[in-house]
PDB file of C-alpha atoms and ligand atoms in Angstrom:
ATOM      1  CA  UNK F   1      22.302 -57.672  17.086  1.00 49.00           C
ATOM      2  CA  UNK F   2      26.061 -57.638  17.547  1.00 45.00           C
ATOM      3  CA  UNK F   3      26.785 -54.098  18.699  1.00 52.00           C
ATOM      4  CA  UNK F   4      25.003 -51.606  20.906  1.00 54.00           C
ATOM      5  CA  UNK F   5      25.386 -48.437  18.831  1.00 53.00           C
ATOM      6  CA  UNK F   6      22.590 -48.585  16.231  1.00 57.00           C
ATOM      7  CA  UNK F   7      19.851 -50.440  18.084  1.00 73.00           C
ATOM      8  CA  UNK F   8      18.771 -48.044  20.830  1.00 78.00           C
ATOM      9  CA  UNK F   9      15.046 -48.307  20.051  1.00 89.00           C
ATOM     10  CA  UNK F  10      15.119 -52.080  19.870  1.00 93.00           C
ATOM     11  CA  UNK F  11      17.011 -52.335  23.175  1.00 95.00           C
ATOM     12  CA  UNK F  12      14.526 -49.925  24.812  1.00 96.00           C
ATOM     13  CA  UNK F  13      11.669 -52.129  23.614  1.00 96.00           C
ATOM     14  CA  UNK F  14      13.383 -55.268  24.938  1.00 97.00           C
ATOM     15  CA  UNK F  15      14.091 -53.510  28.249  1.00 97.00           C
ATOM     16  CA  UNK F  16      10.446 -52.442  28.666  1.00 97.00           C
ATOM     17  CA  UNK F  17       9.350 -56.000  27.900  1.00 97.00           C
ATOM     18  CA  UNK F  18      11.850 -57.359  30.432  1.00 98.00           C
ATOM     19  CA  UNK F  19      10.571 -55.000  33.144  1.00 98.00           C
ATOM     20  CA  UNK F  20       6.919 -55.879  32.470  1.00 97.00           C
ATOM     21  CA  UNK F  21       7.154 -59.620  31.821  1.00 97.00           C
ATOM     22  CA  UNK F  22      10.061 -60.736  34.030  1.00 98.00           C
ATOM     23  CA  UNK F  23       9.878 -58.315  36.935  1.00 98.00           C
ATOM     24  CA  UNK F  24       6.520 -56.560  37.368  1.00 97.00           C
ATOM     25  CA  UNK F  25       4.637 -59.723  36.430  1.00 97.00           C
ATOM     26  CA  UNK F  26       6.490 -61.627  39.172  1.00 97.00           C
ATOM     27  CA  UNK F  27       5.312 -59.210  41.825  1.00 96.00           C
ATOM     28  CA  UNK F  28       7.965 -56.477  42.108  1.00 97.00           C
ATOM     29  CA  UNK F  29       5.953 -53.288  42.626  1.00 95.00           C
ATOM     30  CA  UNK F  30       8.507 -50.660  43.743  1.00 96.00           C
ATOM     31  CA  UNK F  31       8.105 -47.976  41.051  1.00 97.00           C
ATOM     32  CA  UNK F  32      11.497 -46.357  41.727  1.00 98.00           C
ATOM     33  CA  UNK F  33      13.171 -49.728  41.253  1.00 98.00           C
ATOM     34  CA  UNK F  34      11.169 -50.509  38.105  1.00 98.00           C
ATOM     35  CA  UNK F  35      12.180 -47.113  36.690  1.00 98.00           C
ATOM     36  CA  UNK F  36      15.838 -47.805  37.485  1.00 98.00           C
ATOM     37  CA  UNK F  37      15.618 -51.187  35.746  1.00 98.00           C
ATOM     38  CA  UNK F  38      14.087 -49.318  32.785  1.00 97.00           C
ATOM     39  CA  UNK F  39      16.891 -46.730  32.827  1.00 97.00           C
ATOM     40  CA  UNK F  40      19.991 -48.934  32.877  1.00 98.00           C
ATOM     41  CA  UNK F  41      21.022 -50.248  29.437  1.00 97.00           C
ATOM     42  CA  UNK F  42      21.879 -53.843  30.313  1.00 97.00           C
ATOM     43  CA  UNK F  43      23.295 -54.411  26.813  1.00 97.00           C
ATOM     44  CA  UNK F  44      26.279 -52.255  27.843  1.00 97.00           C
ATOM     45  CA  UNK F  45      27.190 -54.680  30.669  1.00 98.00           C
ATOM     46  CA  UNK F  46      27.238 -58.023  28.849  1.00 97.00           C
ATOM     47  CA  UNK F  47      30.017 -59.497  26.713  1.00 96.00           C
ATOM     48  CA  UNK F  48      30.061 -58.034  23.186  1.00 93.00           C
ATOM     49  CA  UNK F  49      29.154 -61.425  21.717  1.00 95.00           C
ATOM     50  CA  UNK F  50      26.072 -61.707  23.989  1.00 95.00           C
ATOM     51  CA  UNK F  51      24.246 -58.393  23.470  1.00 96.00           C
ATOM     52  CA  UNK F  52      21.402 -60.199  21.704  1.00 95.00           C
ATOM     53  CA  UNK F  53      20.791 -62.066  25.001  1.00 97.00           C
ATOM     54  CA  UNK F  54      21.081 -58.988  27.218  1.00 97.00           C
ATOM     55  CA  UNK F  55      17.356 -59.054  28.137  1.00 97.00           C
ATOM     56  CA  UNK F  56      16.978 -62.829  28.352  1.00 97.00           C
ATOM     57  CA  UNK F  57      15.418 -64.186  31.535  1.00 97.00           C
ATOM     58  CA  UNK F  58      18.672 -65.643  32.892  1.00 97.00           C
ATOM     59  CA  UNK F  59      22.183 -64.966  34.076  1.00 96.00           C
ATOM     60  CA  UNK F  60      24.891 -64.552  31.424  1.00 97.00           C
ATOM     61  CA  UNK F  61      28.630 -65.164  31.455  1.00 96.00           C
ATOM     62  CA  UNK F  62      31.010 -62.230  31.810  1.00 96.00           C
ATOM     63  CA  UNK F  63      34.827 -62.305  31.805  1.00 95.00           C
ATOM     64  CA  UNK F  64      36.921 -64.395  34.239  1.00 95.00           C
ATOM     65  CA  UNK F  65      34.270 -67.162  34.537  1.00 93.00           C
ATOM     66  CA  UNK F  66      31.903 -64.864  36.420  1.00 95.00           C
ATOM     67  CA  UNK F  67      28.274 -63.945  35.685  1.00 96.00           C
ATOM     68  CA  UNK F  68      25.877 -61.019  35.402  1.00 97.00           C
ATOM     69  CA  UNK F  69      22.787 -62.062  37.355  1.00 97.00           C
ATOM     70  CA  UNK F  70      19.335 -62.710  35.916  1.00 97.00           C
ATOM     71  CA  UNK F  71      17.372 -59.413  35.737  1.00 98.00           C
ATOM     72  CA  UNK F  72      14.634 -60.740  38.043  1.00 98.00           C
ATOM     73  CA  UNK F  73      17.170 -61.759  40.689  1.00 98.00           C
ATOM     74  CA  UNK F  74      18.742 -58.277  40.509  1.00 98.00           C
ATOM     75  CA  UNK F  75      15.281 -56.717  40.952  1.00 98.00           C
ATOM     76  CA  UNK F  76      14.211 -59.149  43.697  1.00 98.00           C
ATOM     77  CA  UNK F  77      17.363 -58.667  45.771  1.00 98.00           C
ATOM     78  CA  UNK F  78      17.216 -54.899  45.316  1.00 98.00           C
ATOM     79  CA  UNK F  79      13.577 -54.830  46.430  1.00 98.00           C
ATOM     80  CA  UNK F  80      14.480 -56.853  49.529  1.00 98.00           C
ATOM     81  CA  UNK F  81      17.226 -54.334  50.319  1.00 98.00           C
ATOM     82  CA  UNK F  82      14.644 -51.503  50.524  1.00 98.00           C
ATOM     83  CA  UNK F  83      17.040 -48.886  49.126  1.00 97.00           C
ATOM     84  CA  UNK F  84      16.103 -45.331  50.069  1.00 97.00           C
ATOM     85  CA  UNK F  85      17.544 -42.114  48.600  1.00 98.00           C
ATOM     86  CA  UNK F  86      19.523 -41.327  51.788  1.00 98.00           C
ATOM     87  CA  UNK F  87      21.185 -44.785  51.944  1.00 98.00           C
ATOM     88  CA  UNK F  88      24.906 -45.517  51.790  1.00 98.00           C
ATOM     89  CA  UNK F  89      25.171 -49.013  50.333  1.00 98.00           C
ATOM     90  CA  UNK F  90      28.025 -51.515  50.357  1.00 98.00           C
ATOM     91  CA  UNK F  91      27.934 -53.919  47.411  1.00 98.00           C
ATOM     92  CA  UNK F  92      30.148 -57.022  47.422  1.00 98.00           C
ATOM     93  CA  UNK F  93      30.909 -58.408  43.941  1.00 98.00           C
ATOM     94  CA  UNK F  94      31.001 -55.568  41.392  1.00 98.00           C
ATOM     95  CA  UNK F  95      31.201 -58.001  38.449  1.00 98.00           C
ATOM     96  CA  UNK F  96      29.997 -56.191  35.324  1.00 98.00           C
ATOM     97  CA  UNK F  97      28.733 -53.212  37.353  1.00 98.00           C
ATOM     98  CA  UNK F  98      25.074 -53.717  36.330  1.00 98.00           C
ATOM     99  CA  UNK F  99      23.754 -54.115  39.883  1.00 98.00           C
ATOM    100  CA  UNK F 100      26.022 -51.219  40.928  1.00 98.00           C
ATOM    101  CA  UNK F 101      24.323 -48.977  38.342  1.00 98.00           C
ATOM    102  CA  UNK F 102      20.843 -49.898  39.626  1.00 98.00           C
ATOM    103  CA  UNK F 103      21.874 -49.167  43.235  1.00 98.00           C
ATOM    104  CA  UNK F 104      23.513 -45.894  42.240  1.00 98.00           C
ATOM    105  CA  UNK F 105      20.176 -44.638  40.859  1.00 98.00           C
ATOM    106  CA  UNK F 106      18.351 -45.545  44.063  1.00 98.00           C
ATOM    107  CA  UNK F 107      20.772 -44.520  46.823  1.00 98.00           C
ATOM    108  CA  UNK F 108      23.011 -41.674  47.889  1.00 98.00           C
ATOM    109  CA  UNK F 109      26.312 -43.531  47.508  1.00 98.00           C
ATOM    110  CA  UNK F 110      27.440 -47.028  46.533  1.00 98.00           C
ATOM    111  CA  UNK F 111      30.671 -48.558  47.834  1.00 98.00           C
ATOM    112  CA  UNK F 112      31.456 -51.531  45.626  1.00 98.00           C
ATOM    113  CA  UNK F 113      34.110 -54.207  46.208  1.00 98.00           C
ATOM    114  CA  UNK F 114      35.375 -56.719  43.635  1.00 98.00           C
ATOM    115  CA  UNK F 115      37.977 -59.418  44.196  1.00 98.00           C
ATOM    116  CA  UNK F 116      39.174 -59.583  40.580  1.00 98.00           C
ATOM    117  CA  UNK F 117      41.058 -56.450  39.536  1.00 98.00           C
ATOM    118  CA  UNK F 118      40.384 -56.888  35.797  1.00 98.00           C
ATOM    119  CA  UNK F 119      36.598 -56.930  36.348  1.00 98.00           C
ATOM    120  CA  UNK F 120      36.780 -54.010  38.770  1.00 98.00           C
ATOM    121  CA  UNK F 121      38.757 -51.854  36.316  1.00 98.00           C
ATOM    122  CA  UNK F 122      36.440 -52.657  33.427  1.00 98.00           C
ATOM    123  CA  UNK F 123      33.299 -51.981  35.493  1.00 98.00           C
ATOM    124  CA  UNK F 124      34.681 -48.687  36.783  1.00 98.00           C
ATOM    125  CA  UNK F 125      35.575 -47.480  33.272  1.00 98.00           C
ATOM    126  CA  UNK F 126      32.139 -48.490  31.987  1.00 98.00           C
ATOM    127  CA  UNK F 127      30.186 -46.863  34.818  1.00 98.00           C
ATOM    128  CA  UNK F 128      32.229 -43.650  34.692  1.00 98.00           C
ATOM    129  CA  UNK F 129      31.807 -43.404  30.932  1.00 98.00           C
ATOM    130  CA  UNK F 130      28.061 -43.855  31.408  1.00 98.00           C
ATOM    131  CA  UNK F 131      27.951 -41.005  33.940  1.00 98.00           C
ATOM    132  CA  UNK F 132      27.323 -42.864  37.216  1.00 98.00           C
ATOM    133  CA  UNK F 133      29.164 -40.662  39.710  1.00 96.00           C
ATOM    134  CA  UNK F 134      28.107 -41.630  43.231  1.00 98.00           C
ATOM    135  CA  UNK F 135      30.195 -44.831  43.347  1.00 98.00           C
ATOM    136  CA  UNK F 136      33.426 -45.668  45.191  1.00 98.00           C
ATOM    137  CA  UNK F 137      35.411 -48.688  43.941  1.00 98.00           C
ATOM    138  CA  UNK F 138      37.691 -51.078  45.793  1.00 98.00           C
ATOM    139  CA  UNK F 139      39.598 -54.207  44.762  1.00 98.00           C
ATOM    140  CA  UNK F 140      39.846 -56.729  47.588  1.00 98.00           C
ATOM    141  CA  UNK F 141      38.169 -59.410  49.644  1.00 98.00           C
ATOM    142  CA  UNK F 142      34.640 -58.148  50.184  1.00 98.00           C
ATOM    143  CA  UNK F 143      33.878 -60.931  52.655  1.00 98.00           C
ATOM    144  CA  UNK F 144      35.746 -58.661  55.078  1.00 98.00           C
ATOM    145  CA  UNK F 145      33.615 -55.696  53.962  1.00 98.00           C
ATOM    146  CA  UNK F 146      35.149 -52.242  53.488  1.00 98.00           C
ATOM    147  CA  UNK F 147      35.741 -51.059  57.086  1.00 98.00           C
ATOM    148  CA  UNK F 148      37.096 -47.651  56.058  1.00 98.00           C
ATOM    149  CA  UNK F 149      33.624 -46.280  55.202  1.00 98.00           C
ATOM    150  CA  UNK F 150      31.505 -48.372  57.612  1.00 98.00           C
ATOM    151  CA  UNK F 151      28.834 -48.435  58.883  1.00 98.00           C
ATOM    152  CA  UNK F 152      26.502 -48.855  55.903  1.00 98.00           C
ATOM    153  CA  UNK F 153      22.706 -48.496  55.795  1.00 98.00           C
ATOM    154  CA  UNK F 154      22.453 -51.414  53.392  1.00 98.00           C
ATOM    155  CA  UNK F 155      24.739 -54.259  52.276  1.00 98.00           C
ATOM    156  CA  UNK F 156      24.172 -56.326  49.141  1.00 98.00           C
ATOM    157  CA  UNK F 157      26.252 -59.462  48.512  1.00 98.00           C
ATOM    158  CA  UNK F 158      26.103 -60.703  44.913  1.00 98.00           C
ATOM    159  CA  UNK F 159      28.067 -63.963  45.253  1.00 98.00           C
ATOM    160  CA  UNK F 160      27.106 -67.154  47.087  1.00 98.00           C
ATOM    161  CA  UNK F 161      28.428 -67.585  50.626  1.00 98.00           C
ATOM    162  CA  UNK F 162      28.187 -70.508  53.102  1.00 98.00           C
ATOM    163  CA  UNK F 163      27.152 -68.080  55.871  1.00 97.00           C
ATOM    164  CA  UNK F 164      26.601 -64.368  56.183  1.00 98.00           C
ATOM    165  CA  UNK F 165      30.153 -63.063  56.781  1.00 98.00           C
ATOM    166  CA  UNK F 166      30.375 -61.703  60.340  1.00 97.00           C
ATOM    167  CA  UNK F 167      32.380 -58.576  59.361  1.00 98.00           C
ATOM    168  CA  UNK F 168      29.514 -57.519  57.086  1.00 98.00           C
ATOM    169  CA  UNK F 169      26.981 -57.664  59.918  1.00 98.00           C
ATOM    170  CA  UNK F 170      29.432 -55.651  62.053  1.00 97.00           C
ATOM    171  CA  UNK F 171      29.548 -52.987  59.323  1.00 98.00           C
ATOM    172  CA  UNK F 172      25.759 -52.587  59.164  1.00 98.00           C
ATOM    173  CA  UNK F 173      24.056 -49.690  60.996  1.00 98.00           C
ATOM    174  CA  UNK F 174      21.526 -50.387  63.715  1.00 97.00           C
ATOM    175  CA  UNK F 175      18.311 -50.902  61.738  1.00 97.00           C
ATOM    176  CA  UNK F 176      20.254 -51.748  58.573  1.00 98.00           C
ATOM    177  CA  UNK F 177      19.415 -54.455  56.028  1.00 98.00           C
ATOM    178  CA  UNK F 178      21.748 -56.962  54.362  1.00 98.00           C
ATOM    179  CA  UNK F 179      20.782 -59.220  51.449  1.00 98.00           C
ATOM    180  CA  UNK F 180      22.932 -62.185  50.384  1.00 98.00           C
ATOM    181  CA  UNK F 181      22.692 -65.594  48.680  1.00 98.00           C
ATOM    182  CA  UNK F 182      23.528 -68.094  51.441  1.00 98.00           C
ATOM    183  CA  UNK F 183      23.959 -71.850  51.091  1.00 98.00           C
ATOM    184  CA  UNK F 184      25.994 -74.487  49.252  1.00 97.00           C
ATOM    185  CA  UNK F 185      28.482 -74.168  46.414  1.00 96.00           C
ATOM    186  CA  UNK F 186      25.833 -74.786  43.750  1.00 93.00           C
ATOM    187  CA  UNK F 187      22.547 -73.597  45.227  1.00 97.00           C
ATOM    188  CA  UNK F 188      21.698 -70.943  47.730  1.00 97.00           C
ATOM    189  CA  UNK F 189      18.753 -69.055  49.185  1.00 98.00           C
ATOM    190  CA  UNK F 190      18.475 -65.286  49.166  1.00 98.00           C
ATOM    191  CA  UNK F 191      18.568 -64.224  52.799  1.00 98.00           C
ATOM    192  CA  UNK F 192      17.478 -60.888  54.206  1.00 98.00           C
ATOM    193  CA  UNK F 193      19.172 -59.940  57.470  1.00 98.00           C
ATOM    194  CA  UNK F 194      17.954 -57.054  59.611  1.00 98.00           C
ATOM    195  CA  UNK F 195      20.076 -55.759  62.454  1.00 97.00           C
ATOM    196  CA  UNK F 196      18.623 -54.331  65.655  1.00 96.00           C
ATOM    197  CA  UNK F 197      21.304 -53.432  68.175  1.00 95.00           C
ATOM    198  CA  UNK F 198      23.474 -56.512  68.598  1.00 92.00           C
ATOM    199  CA  UNK F 199      20.688 -58.812  67.412  1.00 96.00           C
ATOM    200  CA  UNK F 200      19.997 -59.978  63.865  1.00 96.00           C
ATOM    201  CA  UNK F 201      16.931 -61.525  62.300  1.00 97.00           C
ATOM    202  CA  UNK F 202      17.356 -63.681  59.183  1.00 97.00           C
ATOM    203  CA  UNK F 203      14.589 -64.410  56.691  1.00 96.00           C
ATOM    204  CA  UNK F 204      15.159 -67.035  53.965  1.00 95.00           C
ATOM    205  CA  UNK F 205      13.415 -65.885  50.810  1.00 94.00           C
ATOM    206  CA  UNK F 206      14.096 -67.393  47.355  1.00 95.00           C
ATOM    207  CA  UNK F 207      16.210 -70.202  45.846  1.00 96.00           C
ATOM    208  CA  UNK F 208      19.003 -69.014  43.556  1.00 96.00           C
ATOM    209  CA  UNK F 209      22.366 -69.926  42.006  1.00 95.00           C
ATOM    210  CA  UNK F 210      25.374 -67.658  42.297  1.00 96.00           C
ATOM    211  CA  UNK F 211      29.100 -68.014  41.697  1.00 96.00           C
ATOM    212  CA  UNK F 212      31.091 -68.347  44.889  1.00 97.00           C
ATOM    213  CA  UNK F 213      32.081 -65.567  47.245  1.00 98.00           C
ATOM    214  CA  UNK F 214      35.752 -66.393  47.745  1.00 98.00           C
ATOM    215  CA  UNK F 215      37.509 -64.956  50.748  1.00 98.00           C
ATOM    216  CA  UNK F 216      38.563 -65.206  54.375  1.00 98.00           C
ATOM    217  CA  UNK F 217      34.940 -65.129  55.610  1.00 98.00           C
ATOM    218  CA  UNK F 218      33.360 -67.152  52.781  1.00 98.00           C
ATOM    219  CA  UNK F 219      34.579 -69.998  50.513  1.00 98.00           C
ATOM    220  CA  UNK F 220      38.313 -70.768  50.334  1.00 97.00           C
ATOM    221  CA  UNK F 221      40.044 -70.345  46.989  1.00 93.00           C
ATOM    222  CA  UNK F 222      40.208 -73.803  45.355  1.00 82.00           C
TER     223      UNK F 222
HETATM  224  N1  SAM E 301      26.490 -57.961  40.570  1.00 90.73           N
HETATM  225  C1  SAM E 301      27.284 -58.344  39.444  1.00 90.73           C
HETATM  226  C2  SAM E 301      26.737 -57.798  38.164  1.00 90.73           C
HETATM  227  O1  SAM E 301      25.696 -57.107  38.172  1.00 90.73           O
HETATM  228  O2  SAM E 301      27.365 -58.035  37.115  1.00 90.73           O
HETATM  229  C3  SAM E 301      27.421 -59.846  39.340  1.00 90.73           C
HETATM  230  C4  SAM E 301      28.289 -60.378  40.388  1.00 90.73           C
HETATM  231  S1  SAM E 301      28.910 -61.981  40.037  1.00 90.73           S
HETATM  232  C5  SAM E 301      27.503 -62.988  40.210  1.00 90.73           C
HETATM  233  C6  SAM E 301      29.815 -62.250  41.525  1.00 90.73           C
HETATM  234  C7  SAM E 301      31.054 -61.394  41.639  1.00 90.73           C
HETATM  235  O3  SAM E 301      31.583 -61.526  42.953  1.00 90.73           O
HETATM  236  C8  SAM E 301      32.172 -61.822  40.693  1.00 90.73           C
HETATM  237  O4  SAM E 301      32.582 -60.731  39.923  1.00 90.73           O
HETATM  238  C9  SAM E 301      33.275 -62.288  41.631  1.00 90.73           C
HETATM  239  O5  SAM E 301      34.594 -62.065  41.153  1.00 90.73           O
HETATM  240  C10 SAM E 301      32.978 -61.470  42.860  1.00 90.73           C
HETATM  241  N2  SAM E 301      33.561 -61.977  44.111  1.00 90.73           N
HETATM  242  C11 SAM E 301      33.730 -63.256  44.517  1.00 90.73           C
HETATM  243  N3  SAM E 301      34.294 -63.276  45.736  1.00 90.73           N
HETATM  244  C12 SAM E 301      34.471 -61.975  46.118  1.00 90.73           C
HETATM  245  C13 SAM E 301      34.990 -61.340  47.277  1.00 90.73           C
HETATM  246  N4  SAM E 301      35.456 -62.024  48.330  1.00 90.73           N
HETATM  247  N5  SAM E 301      35.015 -59.989  47.307  1.00 90.73           N
HETATM  248  C14 SAM E 301      34.555 -59.260  46.259  1.00 90.73           C
HETATM  249  N6  SAM E 301      34.050 -59.798  45.145  1.00 90.73           N
HETATM  250  C15 SAM E 301      34.001 -61.145  45.076  1.00 90.73           C
END
């Protein structure tokens, strides 16, 4: 398969297989989330030369040396975020926009921040063309959050950071949840942070590998 236009049935079959074998089988049970993963055509978010791999059980390259995350990691992190229909969600690292699309189906509004303008523009065009409307886009350093629309009910970071950036915790509502890959440059652990008043509780969940979150409150640009 080299294009996405004439293979709708085959992609739907691959998507259903992905949801059953990679996600449900690994213990994700949230039916709203599973439906969202079934709804979003991942083949539209990968590089044109990689559509045949769109439903493979791994991350794939996108432009600018970045990646679209493995479907299971997208599902796992989204499940940990506990997205509810009333939630306003801040997403750091728009990338291809795939995770943004999943969140947009599950929440009231998604505020997504991408450091690289070319990726942000492409993702916005793609998501608008596909009819996802409840998304606000921003190009900038997401390690500083997006203070203009804070506080957020949920925050999802989709790039690896040495620590949870303090401005993100500040921009979380009381009772809010933040999910981020935290650790070294090559390997991290998915961390779930819950905020209660001025206190936070961190739970380390699952080993993972993400590209770096580069910014004032994360990794320096090399
Ligand atoms: N969630 C994306 C998807 O579904 O395609 C994948 C995100 S990719 C693993 C990580 C993204 O974070 C890259 O697009 C990268 O440019 C972006 N990024 C890195 N540092 C950032 C920062 N400080 N602020 C915003 N985005 C950043």
